[in-house]
CSV table of C-alpha atoms in Angstrom, one decimal:
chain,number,residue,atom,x,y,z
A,1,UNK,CA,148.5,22.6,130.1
A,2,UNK,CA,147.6,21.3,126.9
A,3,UNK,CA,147.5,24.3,123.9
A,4,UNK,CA,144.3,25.8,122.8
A,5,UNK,CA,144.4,23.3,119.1
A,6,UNK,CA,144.1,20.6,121.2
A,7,UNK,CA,140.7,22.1,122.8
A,8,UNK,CA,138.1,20.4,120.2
A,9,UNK,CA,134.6,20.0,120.5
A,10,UNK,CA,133.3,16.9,118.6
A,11,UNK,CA,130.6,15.9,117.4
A,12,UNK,CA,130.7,12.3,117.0
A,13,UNK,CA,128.2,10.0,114.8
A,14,UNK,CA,129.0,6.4,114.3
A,15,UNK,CA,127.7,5.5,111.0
A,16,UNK,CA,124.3,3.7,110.7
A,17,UNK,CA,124.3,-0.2,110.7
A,18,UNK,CA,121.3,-1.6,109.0
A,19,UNK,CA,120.4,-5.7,109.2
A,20,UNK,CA,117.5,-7.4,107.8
A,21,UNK,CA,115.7,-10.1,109.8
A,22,UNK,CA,113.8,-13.1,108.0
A,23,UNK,CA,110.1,-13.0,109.6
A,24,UNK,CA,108.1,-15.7,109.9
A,25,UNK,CA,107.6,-18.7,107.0
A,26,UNK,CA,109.1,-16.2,105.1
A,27,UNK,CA,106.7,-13.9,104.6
A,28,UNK,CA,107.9,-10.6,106.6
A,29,UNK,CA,111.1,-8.7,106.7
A,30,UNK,CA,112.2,-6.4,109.7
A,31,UNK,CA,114.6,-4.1,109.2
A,32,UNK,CA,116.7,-2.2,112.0
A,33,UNK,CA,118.4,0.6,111.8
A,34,UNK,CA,120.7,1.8,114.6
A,35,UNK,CA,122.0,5.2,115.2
A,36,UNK,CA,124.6,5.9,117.4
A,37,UNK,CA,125.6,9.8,118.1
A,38,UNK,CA,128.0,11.3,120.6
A,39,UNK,CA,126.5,14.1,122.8
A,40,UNK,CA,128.6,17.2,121.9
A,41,UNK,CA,131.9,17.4,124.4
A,42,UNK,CA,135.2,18.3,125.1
A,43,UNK,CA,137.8,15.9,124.1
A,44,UNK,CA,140.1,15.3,121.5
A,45,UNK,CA,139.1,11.9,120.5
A,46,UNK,CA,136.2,10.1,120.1
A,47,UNK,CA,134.8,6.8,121.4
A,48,UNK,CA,135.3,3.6,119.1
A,49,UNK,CA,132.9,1.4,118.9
A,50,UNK,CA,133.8,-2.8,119.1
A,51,UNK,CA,131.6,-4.8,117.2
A,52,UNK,CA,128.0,-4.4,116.8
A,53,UNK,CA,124.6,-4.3,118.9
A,54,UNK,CA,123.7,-7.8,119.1
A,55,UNK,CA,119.9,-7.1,119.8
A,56,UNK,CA,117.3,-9.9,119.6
A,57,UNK,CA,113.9,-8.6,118.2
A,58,UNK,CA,111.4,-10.1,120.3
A,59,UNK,CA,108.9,-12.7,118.2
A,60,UNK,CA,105.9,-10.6,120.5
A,61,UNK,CA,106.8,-7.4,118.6
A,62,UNK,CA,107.3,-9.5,115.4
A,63,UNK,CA,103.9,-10.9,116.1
A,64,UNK,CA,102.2,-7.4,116.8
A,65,UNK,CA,103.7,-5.4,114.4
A,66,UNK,CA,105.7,-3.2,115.7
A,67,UNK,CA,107.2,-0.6,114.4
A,68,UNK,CA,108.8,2.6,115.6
A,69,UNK,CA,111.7,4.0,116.8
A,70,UNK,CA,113.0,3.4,120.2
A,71,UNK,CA,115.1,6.3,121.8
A,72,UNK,CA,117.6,6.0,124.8
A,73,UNK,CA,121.1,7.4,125.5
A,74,UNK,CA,124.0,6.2,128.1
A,75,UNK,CA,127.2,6.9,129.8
A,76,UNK,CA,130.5,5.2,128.0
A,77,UNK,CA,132.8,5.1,131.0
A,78,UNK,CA,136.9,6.0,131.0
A,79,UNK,CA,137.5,2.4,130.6
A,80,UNK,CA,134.8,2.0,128.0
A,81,UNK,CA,131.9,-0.1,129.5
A,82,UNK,CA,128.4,1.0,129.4
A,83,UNK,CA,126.1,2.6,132.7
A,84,UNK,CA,123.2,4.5,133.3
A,85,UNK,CA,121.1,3.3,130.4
A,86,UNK,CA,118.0,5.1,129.9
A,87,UNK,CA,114.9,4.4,127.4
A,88,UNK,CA,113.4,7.8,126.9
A,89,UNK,CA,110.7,6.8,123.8
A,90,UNK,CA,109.5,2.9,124.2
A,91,UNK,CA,108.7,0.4,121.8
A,92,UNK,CA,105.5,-2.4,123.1
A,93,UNK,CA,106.3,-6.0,123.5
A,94,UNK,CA,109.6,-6.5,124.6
A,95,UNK,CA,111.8,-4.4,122.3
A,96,UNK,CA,113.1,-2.4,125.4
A,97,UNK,CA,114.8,-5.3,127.5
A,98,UNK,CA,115.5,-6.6,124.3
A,99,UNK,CA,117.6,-3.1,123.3
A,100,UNK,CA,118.9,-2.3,127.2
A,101,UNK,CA,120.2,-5.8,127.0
A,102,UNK,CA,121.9,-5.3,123.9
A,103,UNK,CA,123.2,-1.8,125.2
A,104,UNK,CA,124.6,-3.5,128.0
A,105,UNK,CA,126.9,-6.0,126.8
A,106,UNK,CA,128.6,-3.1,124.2
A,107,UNK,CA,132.2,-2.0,124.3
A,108,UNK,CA,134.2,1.0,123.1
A,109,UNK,CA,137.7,2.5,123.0
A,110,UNK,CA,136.9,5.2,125.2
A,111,UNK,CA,136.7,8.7,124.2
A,112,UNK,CA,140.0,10.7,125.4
A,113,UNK,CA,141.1,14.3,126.3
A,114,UNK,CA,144.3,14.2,125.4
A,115,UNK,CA,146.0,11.9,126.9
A,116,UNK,CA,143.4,10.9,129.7
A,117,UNK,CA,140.5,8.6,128.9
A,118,UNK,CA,137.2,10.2,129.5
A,119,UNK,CA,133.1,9.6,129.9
A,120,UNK,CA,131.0,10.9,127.3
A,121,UNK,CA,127.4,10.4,127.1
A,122,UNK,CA,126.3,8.8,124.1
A,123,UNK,CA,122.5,9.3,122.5
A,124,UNK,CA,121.2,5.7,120.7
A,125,UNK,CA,117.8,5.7,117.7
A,126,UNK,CA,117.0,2.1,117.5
A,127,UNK,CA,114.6,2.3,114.1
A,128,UNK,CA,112.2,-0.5,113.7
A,129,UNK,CA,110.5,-1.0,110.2
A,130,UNK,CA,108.9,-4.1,108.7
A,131,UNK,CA,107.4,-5.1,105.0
A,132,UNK,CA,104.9,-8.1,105.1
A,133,UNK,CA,104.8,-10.4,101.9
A,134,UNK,CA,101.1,-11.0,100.2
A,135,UNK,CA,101.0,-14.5,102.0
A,136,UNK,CA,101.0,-13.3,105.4
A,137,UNK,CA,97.8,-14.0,107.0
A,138,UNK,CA,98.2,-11.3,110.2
A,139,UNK,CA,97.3,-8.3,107.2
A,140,UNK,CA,95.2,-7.2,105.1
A,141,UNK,CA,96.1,-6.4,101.4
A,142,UNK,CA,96.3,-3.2,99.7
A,143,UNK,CA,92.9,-2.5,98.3
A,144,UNK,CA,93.9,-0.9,94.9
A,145,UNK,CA,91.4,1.8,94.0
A,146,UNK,CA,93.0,3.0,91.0
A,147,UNK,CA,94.9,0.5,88.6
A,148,UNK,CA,95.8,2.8,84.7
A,149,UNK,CA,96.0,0.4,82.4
A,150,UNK,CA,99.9,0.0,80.3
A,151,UNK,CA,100.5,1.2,77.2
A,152,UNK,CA,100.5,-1.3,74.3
A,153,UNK,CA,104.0,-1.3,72.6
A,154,UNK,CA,103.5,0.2,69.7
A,155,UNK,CA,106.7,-1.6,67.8
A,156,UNK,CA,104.9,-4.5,68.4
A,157,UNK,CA,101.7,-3.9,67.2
A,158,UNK,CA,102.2,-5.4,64.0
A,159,UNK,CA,103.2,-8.8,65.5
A,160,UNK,CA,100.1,-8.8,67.4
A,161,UNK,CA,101.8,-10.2,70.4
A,162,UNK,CA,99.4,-11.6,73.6
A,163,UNK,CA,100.6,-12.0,77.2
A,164,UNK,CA,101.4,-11.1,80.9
A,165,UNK,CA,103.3,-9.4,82.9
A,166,UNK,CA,103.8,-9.8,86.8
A,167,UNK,CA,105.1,-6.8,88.8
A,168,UNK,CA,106.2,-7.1,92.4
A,169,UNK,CA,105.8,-3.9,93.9
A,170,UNK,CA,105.7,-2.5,97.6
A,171,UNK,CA,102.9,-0.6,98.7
A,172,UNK,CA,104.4,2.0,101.4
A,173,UNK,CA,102.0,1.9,104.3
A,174,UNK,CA,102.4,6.0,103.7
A,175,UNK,CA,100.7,5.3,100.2
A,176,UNK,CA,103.7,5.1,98.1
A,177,UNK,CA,104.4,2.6,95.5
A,178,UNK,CA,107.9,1.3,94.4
A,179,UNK,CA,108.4,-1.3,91.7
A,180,UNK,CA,110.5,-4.1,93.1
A,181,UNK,CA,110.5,-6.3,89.8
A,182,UNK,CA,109.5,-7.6,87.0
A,183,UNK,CA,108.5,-11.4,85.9
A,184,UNK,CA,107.8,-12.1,82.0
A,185,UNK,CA,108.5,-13.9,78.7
A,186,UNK,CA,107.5,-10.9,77.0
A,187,UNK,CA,110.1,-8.7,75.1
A,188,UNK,CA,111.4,-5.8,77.6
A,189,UNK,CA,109.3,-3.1,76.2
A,190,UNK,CA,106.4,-4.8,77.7
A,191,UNK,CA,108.2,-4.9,80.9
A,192,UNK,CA,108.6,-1.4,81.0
A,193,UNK,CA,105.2,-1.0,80.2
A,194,UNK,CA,103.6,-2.6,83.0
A,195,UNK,CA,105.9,-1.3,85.6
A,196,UNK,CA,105.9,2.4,84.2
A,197,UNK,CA,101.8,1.4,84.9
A,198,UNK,CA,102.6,-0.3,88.1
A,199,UNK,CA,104.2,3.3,89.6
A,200,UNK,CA,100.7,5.2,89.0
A,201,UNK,CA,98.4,2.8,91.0
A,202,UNK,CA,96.8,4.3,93.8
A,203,UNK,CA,95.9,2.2,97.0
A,204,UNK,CA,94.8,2.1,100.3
A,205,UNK,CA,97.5,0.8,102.5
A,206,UNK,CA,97.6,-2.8,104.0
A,207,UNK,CA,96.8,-3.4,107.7
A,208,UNK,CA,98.0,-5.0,110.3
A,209,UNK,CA,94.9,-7.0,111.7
A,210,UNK,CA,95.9,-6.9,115.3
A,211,UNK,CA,97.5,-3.6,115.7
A,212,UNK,CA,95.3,-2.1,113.3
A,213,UNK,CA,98.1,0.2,112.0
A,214,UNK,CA,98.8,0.6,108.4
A,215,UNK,CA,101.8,-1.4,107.2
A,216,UNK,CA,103.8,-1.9,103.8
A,217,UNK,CA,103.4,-4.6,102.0
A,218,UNK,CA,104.9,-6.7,98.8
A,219,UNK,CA,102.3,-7.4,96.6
A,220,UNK,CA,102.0,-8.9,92.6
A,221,UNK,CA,100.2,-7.0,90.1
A,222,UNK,CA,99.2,-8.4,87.0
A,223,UNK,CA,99.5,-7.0,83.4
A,224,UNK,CA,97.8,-8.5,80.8
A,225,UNK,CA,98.6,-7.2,76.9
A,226,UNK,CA,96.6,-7.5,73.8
A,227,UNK,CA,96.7,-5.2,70.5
């Protein structure tokens, strides 16, 4: 009989693993997030996990926009293969063969009381998120509805200095903005100008043309300065 310190109740979260898949001609980005958390039991050590998901996102969802998050949980067995796999929240298009195929082929170290190996059942967030570039033909654009002009320098005034800026924001398809960069030959306070401008815009979000969902989406504003 094993003493009572050795009675533990875990609960077990692998750390989240985040890729970033090009899209196509390089104009989207999907991002997937996996989450991997241990439904609460008695042992005194948790499961290890070998490797990574290798999960293919389907060029359908890619195609439809889809976006989401996928739920499902399964059984790691004593000798730490995977059975019983259920979806319980699906994702359109493919994703979910794509994800139980995935789920299938993982390993672990198996979870263990004491000295024994055990099966634990194990809960799984797969988090599907994309960002479409400007070029990308399947959305609309951002319609900006309110654009505040930048401030003019004022150290520079007296040099009476003309130009542009270019700022590469991304339009959140929850109608947040976030500068992603800046592109100029114009001294750095100019840069700050047009992006401290660039964070006040106001928008209405990009759209996916098929799915008709709002989406986020890279897009260029320019800045142009004159005294």
């Amino acid at each position: 009989m094993f003493s009572l310190k050795k009675r533990i109740l875990l609960f077990f979260t692998v750390p989240i693993l985040m890729f970033l898949f090009a899209g196509f001609a390089g104009a989207q980005e999907i991002s997937i997030n996996y989450l991997f958390q241990l439904e609460p039991a008695r042992i005194t050590e948790a499961p290890e996990l070998y490797g990574s998901p290798q999960i293919n996102f389907p060029d359908a969802a890619r195609k439809n926009g889809v976006e989401g998050t996928l739920k499902a949980y399964f059984t790691i067995e004593a000798d730490g293969s995977i059975k019983d796999i259920v979806i319980t929240e699906s994702l359109p298009h493919g994703v979910d063969e794509a994800v139980r195929n995935g789920l299938r082929f993982l390993r672990f170290k198996p979870a263990k009381l004491v000295d024994d190996a055990v099966a634990v059942k194990m809960y799984f967030n797969y988090v599907v998120a994309a960002v479409y570039d400007e070029r990308d033909k399947t959305v609309s654009k951002p319609k900006i509805t309110s654009q505040p002009d930048p401030i003019y320098p004022p150290e520079h005034l007296a040099e009476k200095l003309k130009g542009e800026v270019m700022v590469k924001v991304l339009c959140n398809a929850d109608g947040s903005v976030k500068v992603l960069g800046v592109n100029s030959v114009m001294p750095k306070e100019f840069d700050r100008a047009a992006a401290a401008a660039a964070e006040n815009i106001e928008f209405e979000p990009a759209v996916h043309k098929k799915s008709k969902k709002a989406v986020s989406q890279e897009f260029t504003l320019v800045y142009k300065f004159k005294p």
